[in-house]
């Protein structure tokens, strides 16, 4: 009888653990920026979408990699960048540790966001603080990029 209870409890624990593991991996994959609202430290607001910003975020279970193509807002080229590194995700608290970037000066940046996922839509809201303490608030909406074919 004890073996039966032990087996039953083990099966329940394994089922609950695998369900949590699957939920916590829903963010893994490639994401395309759909909408973005950036509030600079001086209060200026920049808004963009996929028509004027080409940005992809690739998340593995441990690493994040972001490619920002040409970004034009009001006819002004604002950024073209690649960066990445490790991240931590605890519930909806998402913190990026930028470990490499094509531009200098990123070593002291702090990125802290709240991440929520609803199906194939991911929203990240939070702050990027540069090495001098200047904070920029980002509110970004991404859509999951699906593979065109299954291999």
XYZ file of N, CA and C in Angstrom:
453
model
N 0.820 -1.190 0.000
C 0.000 0.000 0.000
C 0.863 1.251 0.000
N 1.967 1.223 0.792
C 2.860 2.378 0.842
C 3.472 2.666 -0.522
N 3.801 1.605 -1.283
C 4.361 1.790 -2.626
C 3.340 2.453 -3.542
N 2.075 2.086 -3.391
C 1.022 2.664 -4.205
C 0.884 4.156 -3.915
N 0.853 4.525 -2.636
C 0.762 5.947 -2.268
C 1.986 6.724 -2.748
N 3.159 6.123 -2.550
C 4.392 6.770 -2.983
C 4.369 7.005 -4.493
N 3.964 5.980 -5.258
C 3.897 6.099 -6.719
C 2.895 7.170 -7.131
N 1.750 7.193 -6.464
C 0.719 8.185 -6.769
C 1.218 9.604 -6.481
N 1.849 9.791 -5.326
C 2.380 11.112 -4.963
C 3.482 11.520 -5.936
N 4.345 10.579 -6.298
C 5.422 10.865 -7.242
C 4.856 11.299 -8.588
N 3.818 10.625 -9.059
C 3.198 10.981 -10.339
C 2.568 12.374 -10.268
N 1.925 12.700 -9.171
C 1.318 14.022 -9.015
C 2.394 15.102 -9.003
N 3.466 14.882 -8.234
C 4.556 15.865 -8.159
C 5.195 16.060 -9.533
N 5.429 14.953 -10.255
C 6.029 15.056 -11.590
C 5.105 15.806 -12.540
N 3.813 15.552 -12.468
C 2.867 16.253 -13.332
C 2.813 17.733 -13.047
N 2.770 18.109 -11.779
C 2.748 19.526 -11.400
C 4.046 20.197 -11.790
N 5.182 19.538 -11.555
C 6.487 20.105 -11.896
C 6.604 20.312 -13.391
N 6.184 19.345 -14.191
C 6.295 19.512 -15.640
C 5.350 20.599 -16.129
N 4.199 20.756 -15.510
C 3.286 21.834 -15.905
C 3.914 23.188 -15.629
N 4.561 23.342 -14.452
C 5.232 24.606 -14.154
C 6.389 24.835 -15.107
N 7.141 23.801 -15.434
C 8.276 23.945 -16.346
C 7.792 24.382 -17.714
N 6.681 23.824 -18.190
C 6.160 24.220 -19.488
C 5.686 25.665 -19.453
N 4.997 26.075 -18.399
C 4.530 27.453 -18.297
C 5.694 28.425 -18.276
N 6.779 28.063 -17.599
C 7.911 28.952 -17.470
C 8.731 29.015 -18.747
N 8.482 28.153 -19.722
C 9.226 28.160 -20.977
C 8.416 28.766 -22.109
N 7.240 29.285 -21.819
C 6.406 29.872 -22.863
C 7.026 31.097 -23.504
N 8.034 31.671 -22.880
C 8.706 32.854 -23.407
C 9.832 32.504 -24.367
N 10.271 31.249 -24.380
C 11.399 30.846 -25.216
C 10.984 30.876 -26.681
N 11.827 31.468 -27.508
C 11.562 31.522 -28.939
C 11.965 32.858 -29.531
N 11.537 33.077 -30.758
C 11.828 34.336 -31.451
C 10.593 35.224 -31.423
N 10.813 36.506 -31.120
C 9.731 37.476 -30.995
C 10.011 38.686 -31.871
N 8.969 39.188 -32.528
C 9.085 40.372 -33.379
C 8.355 41.527 -32.703
N 9.044 42.663 -32.608
C 8.424 43.840 -32.002
C 7.257 44.310 -32.861
N 6.098 44.479 -32.241
C 4.904 44.961 -32.945
C 4.614 46.413 -32.601
N 4.732 46.768 -31.324
C 4.485 48.136 -30.860
C 5.489 48.494 -29.786
N 5.842 49.777 -29.749
C 6.784 50.227 -28.732
C 6.483 51.677 -28.359
N 6.549 51.935 -27.054
C 6.426 53.299 -26.537
C 7.609 53.505 -25.605
N 8.427 54.498 -25.926
C 9.629 54.778 -25.145
C 9.481 56.171 -24.549
N 9.627 56.247 -23.220
C 9.570 57.541 -22.534
C 10.974 57.854 -22.035
N 11.566 58.902 -22.608
C 12.915 59.306 -22.232
C 12.889 59.983 -20.866
N 14.058 60.121 -20.271
C 14.149 60.710 -18.929
C 13.671 62.157 -18.896
N 13.704 62.847 -20.040
C 13.233 64.231 -20.089
C 11.740 64.336 -20.402
N 11.054 63.192 -20.492
C 9.614 63.179 -20.725
C 9.216 63.037 -22.184
N 10.165 63.156 -23.108
C 9.825 62.965 -24.520
C 9.356 61.536 -24.733
N 8.362 61.371 -25.591
C 7.800 60.050 -25.870
C 8.006 59.726 -27.340
N 8.533 58.534 -27.579
C 8.704 58.027 -28.934
C 7.822 56.800 -29.062
N 7.082 56.734 -30.162
C 6.236 55.572 -30.399
C 6.624 54.964 -31.731
N 6.600 53.655 -31.753
C 6.941 52.965 -32.981
C 6.156 51.685 -33.119
N 6.228 51.147 -34.311
C 5.617 49.845 -34.577
C 6.455 49.150 -35.638
N 5.967 48.043 -36.142
C 6.754 47.256 -37.076
C 6.968 47.958 -38.420
N 6.294 49.085 -38.660
C 6.522 49.813 -39.911
C 7.762 50.698 -39.842
N 8.173 51.110 -38.644
C 9.351 51.968 -38.553
C 10.443 51.424 -37.629
N 10.236 50.236 -37.068
C 11.258 49.605 -36.226
C 11.337 48.129 -36.587
N 12.535 47.677 -36.906
C 12.748 46.249 -37.117
C 13.523 45.756 -35.898
N 12.830 45.069 -35.001
C 13.499 44.560 -33.808
C 13.053 43.133 -33.553
N 14.015 42.258 -33.315
C 13.744 40.865 -32.966
C 14.382 40.567 -31.631
N 13.702 39.780 -30.820
C 14.229 39.318 -29.537
C 14.175 37.801 -29.562
N 15.329 37.190 -29.335
C 15.413 35.740 -29.314
C 15.744 35.330 -27.886
N 14.884 34.513 -27.308
C 15.063 34.058 -25.933
C 15.249 32.550 -25.912
N 16.372 32.121 -25.340
C 16.558 30.703 -25.057
C 16.217 30.528 -23.583
N 16.507 29.375 -23.030
C 16.199 29.178 -21.612
C 17.098 29.994 -20.702
N 18.266 30.459 -21.206
C 19.193 31.220 -20.368
C 19.647 32.538 -20.971
N 19.589 32.664 -22.287
C 20.168 33.824 -22.955
C 19.133 34.624 -23.715
N 19.439 35.903 -23.871
C 18.620 36.775 -24.705
C 19.530 37.435 -25.723
N 18.998 37.622 -26.925
C 19.739 38.217 -28.024
C 18.781 39.143 -28.747
N 19.160 40.391 -28.913
C 18.262 41.367 -29.520
C 18.937 42.002 -30.720
N 18.224 42.036 -31.820
C 18.697 42.696 -33.032
C 17.757 43.860 -33.305
N 18.324 45.051 -33.381
C 17.544 46.233 -33.745
C 18.090 46.703 -35.079
N 17.257 46.653 -36.098
C 17.667 47.161 -37.403
C 17.516 48.664 -37.401
N 17.432 49.238 -38.554
C 17.267 50.690 -38.613
C 15.941 51.077 -37.996
N 15.993 52.086 -37.166
C 14.815 52.584 -36.472
C 14.658 54.052 -36.861
N 13.559 54.349 -37.515
C 13.293 55.716 -37.910
C 12.039 56.206 -37.202
N 12.162 57.302 -36.489
C 11.010 57.936 -35.867
C 11.067 59.408 -36.244
N 9.981 59.899 -36.830
C 9.915 61.271 -37.336
C 11.055 61.561 -38.308
N 11.403 60.561 -39.125
C 12.422 60.749 -40.142
C 13.851 60.745 -39.635
N 14.042 60.498 -38.353
C 15.376 60.509 -37.768
C 15.806 59.082 -37.455
N 17.010 58.704 -37.902
C 17.534 57.373 -37.582
C 18.005 57.384 -36.142
N 17.418 56.529 -35.318
C 17.731 56.535 -33.894
C 18.666 55.420 -33.467
N 18.584 54.256 -34.070
C 19.407 53.159 -33.560
C 19.571 52.063 -34.600
N 20.661 51.395 -34.488
C 20.913 50.159 -35.198
C 21.856 49.394 -34.287
N 21.445 48.251 -33.784
C 22.194 47.645 -32.699
C 21.997 46.140 -32.647
N 22.924 45.480 -31.996
C 22.812 44.075 -31.636
C 23.362 43.957 -30.224
N 22.633 43.301 -29.350
C 23.151 43.069 -28.005
C 22.516 41.812 -27.410
N 23.110 41.354 -26.323
C 22.579 40.159 -25.690
C 23.331 39.810 -24.428
N 22.974 38.678 -23.872
C 23.578 38.201 -22.639
C 22.622 37.269 -21.926
N 22.802 37.148 -20.636
C 21.936 36.306 -19.815
C 20.755 37.112 -19.278
N 19.752 36.403 -18.803
C 18.612 37.057 -18.162
C 18.119 36.164 -17.040
N 17.316 36.753 -16.185
C 16.627 35.956 -15.170
C 15.141 36.253 -15.285
N 14.337 35.240 -15.040
C 12.885 35.372 -15.074
C 12.343 34.697 -13.830
N 11.738 35.502 -12.961
C 11.167 34.995 -11.723
C 9.714 35.451 -11.704
N 8.812 34.537 -12.039
C 7.413 34.935 -12.198
C 7.318 35.837 -13.411
N 6.891 37.077 -13.225
C 6.839 38.020 -14.342
C 7.976 39.036 -14.292
N 8.878 38.921 -13.290
C 10.021 39.825 -13.182
C 11.140 39.342 -14.094
N 11.456 40.155 -15.096
C 12.443 39.812 -16.117
C 13.581 40.818 -16.043
N 14.803 40.328 -15.816
C 15.967 41.204 -15.705
C 17.013 40.751 -16.711
N 17.438 41.675 -17.583
C 18.473 41.378 -18.562
C 19.830 41.819 -18.037
N 20.833 40.994 -18.276
C 22.215 41.372 -18.017
C 22.882 41.446 -19.390
N 23.070 42.653 -19.859
C 23.673 42.839 -21.176
C 25.167 42.571 -21.048
N 25.641 41.592 -21.803
C 27.038 41.182 -21.723
C 27.824 41.518 -22.979
N 27.135 41.828 -24.064
C 27.826 42.268 -25.276
C 26.892 43.167 -26.075
N 27.505 44.073 -26.826
C 26.749 45.030 -27.633
C 27.691 45.600 -28.668
N 27.172 46.030 -29.801
C 28.036 46.582 -30.839
C 28.539 47.974 -30.473
N 27.877 48.663 -29.557
C 28.306 49.997 -29.125
C 28.930 49.904 -27.739
N 29.822 50.813 -27.442
C 30.478 50.830 -26.129
C 29.594 51.499 -25.079
N 29.932 51.247 -23.810
C 29.259 51.931 -22.716
C 28.108 51.182 -22.088
N 27.884 49.957 -22.479
C 26.731 49.197 -21.980
C 27.017 48.452 -20.681
N 28.249 48.388 -20.283
C 28.658 47.516 -19.181
C 27.916 47.785 -17.876
N 27.501 49.012 -17.648
C 26.826 49.351 -16.389
C 25.318 49.516 -16.549
N 24.785 49.163 -17.697
C 23.345 49.274 -17.908
C 22.604 48.307 -16.998
N 21.401 48.723 -16.593
C 20.509 47.862 -15.817
C 19.167 47.827 -16.535
N 18.676 46.626 -16.777
C 17.400 46.452 -17.479
C 16.482 45.620 -16.599
N 15.365 46.206 -16.198
C 14.408 45.491 -15.352
C 13.008 45.700 -15.920
N 12.346 44.593 -16.217
C 11.041 44.630 -16.859
C 10.067 43.694 -16.162
N 8.801 43.889 -16.458
C 7.762 42.928 -16.135
C 7.353 42.303 -17.459
N 7.336 40.982 -17.504
C 6.992 40.259 -18.725
C 5.688 39.508 -18.517
N 4.756 39.681 -19.445
C 3.532 38.890 -19.441
C 3.357 38.291 -20.830
N 2.816 37.089 -20.867
C 2.596 36.405 -22.134
C 1.161 35.924 -22.185
N 0.510 36.212 -23.301
C -0.846 35.745 -23.552
C -0.840 35.093 -24.928
N -0.729 33.777 -24.946
C -0.637 33.063 -26.217
C 0.649 33.412 -26.939
N 0.528 34.007 -28.115
C 1.689 34.378 -28.919
C 1.998 35.863 -28.845
N 1.549 36.517 -27.773
C 1.818 37.949 -27.561
C 2.565 38.107 -26.238
N 3.683 38.820 -26.296
C 4.481 39.080 -25.098
C 4.563 40.582 -24.900
N 4.339 41.015 -23.664
C 4.466 42.431 -23.331
C 5.558 42.581 -22.282
N 6.428 43.552 -22.511
C 7.478 43.870 -21.548
C 7.388 45.357 -21.232
N 7.297 45.666 -19.946
C 7.243 47.048 -19.483
C 8.303 47.202 -18.408
N 9.125 48.237 -18.539
C 10.144 48.432 -17.516
C 11.120 49.520 -17.878
N 12.243 49.526 -17.169
C 13.225 50.595 -17.342
C 14.574 50.052 -17.774
N 15.241 50.871 -18.562
C 16.635 50.666 -18.899
C 17.371 51.846 -18.283
N 18.322 51.549 -17.417
C 19.103 52.592 -16.764
C 20.524 52.522 -17.297
N 21.002 53.640 -17.860
C 22.358 53.613 -18.406
C 23.387 53.759 -17.292
N 24.640 53.755 -17.648
C 25.719 53.805 -16.672
C 25.786 55.086 -15.870
N 25.091 56.127 -16.331
C 25.089 57.409 -15.621
C 23.822 57.615 -14.803
N 22.982 56.580 -14.724
C 21.766 56.666 -13.928
C 20.562 57.230 -14.652
N 20.684 57.490 -15.951
C 19.563 58.021 -16.736
C 18.623 56.858 -17.069
N 17.353 57.018 -16.711
C 16.370 55.951 -16.908
C 15.459 56.259 -18.092
N 15.218 55.219 -18.889
C 14.296 55.275 -20.009
C 13.271 54.181 -19.797
N 11.993 54.520 -19.959
C 10.914 53.553 -19.739
C 10.471 52.983 -21.088
N 10.400 51.669 -21.144
C 9.979 50.962 -22.356
C 8.681 50.218 -22.081
N 7.768 50.300 -23.038
C 6.540 49.512 -23.036
C 6.485 48.873 -24.415
N 6.767 47.567 -24.473
C 6.909 46.898 -25.758
C 5.962 45.718 -25.872
N 5.433 45.548 -27.069
C 4.545 44.439 -27.384
C 5.185 43.651 -28.520
N 5.373 42.359 -28.292
C 5.985 41.476 -29.274
C 4.991 40.402 -29.695
N 5.159 39.883 -30.901
C 4.405 38.712 -31.355
C 5.407 37.601 -31.664
N 4.994 36.392 -31.351
C 5.871 35.233 -31.572
C 6.058 35.010 -33.074
N 7.287 34.736 -33.464
C 7.594 34.387 -34.852
C 7.513 32.872 -34.955
N 6.673 32.418 -35.844
C 6.506 30.975 -35.994
C 7.291 30.499 -37.216
N 7.870 29.330 -37.080
C 8.624 28.744 -38.168
C 7.690 28.447 -39.332
N 8.112 28.774 -40.569
C 7.227 28.529 -41.711
C 7.020 27.041 -41.995
N 7.994 26.214 -41.601
C 7.861 24.768 -41.813
C 8.389 24.039 -40.593
N 7.862 22.892 -40.352
C 8.371 22.039 -39.272
C 9.431 21.109 -39.851
N 10.574 21.079 -39.225
C 11.672 20.232 -39.734
C 11.709 18.949 -38.933
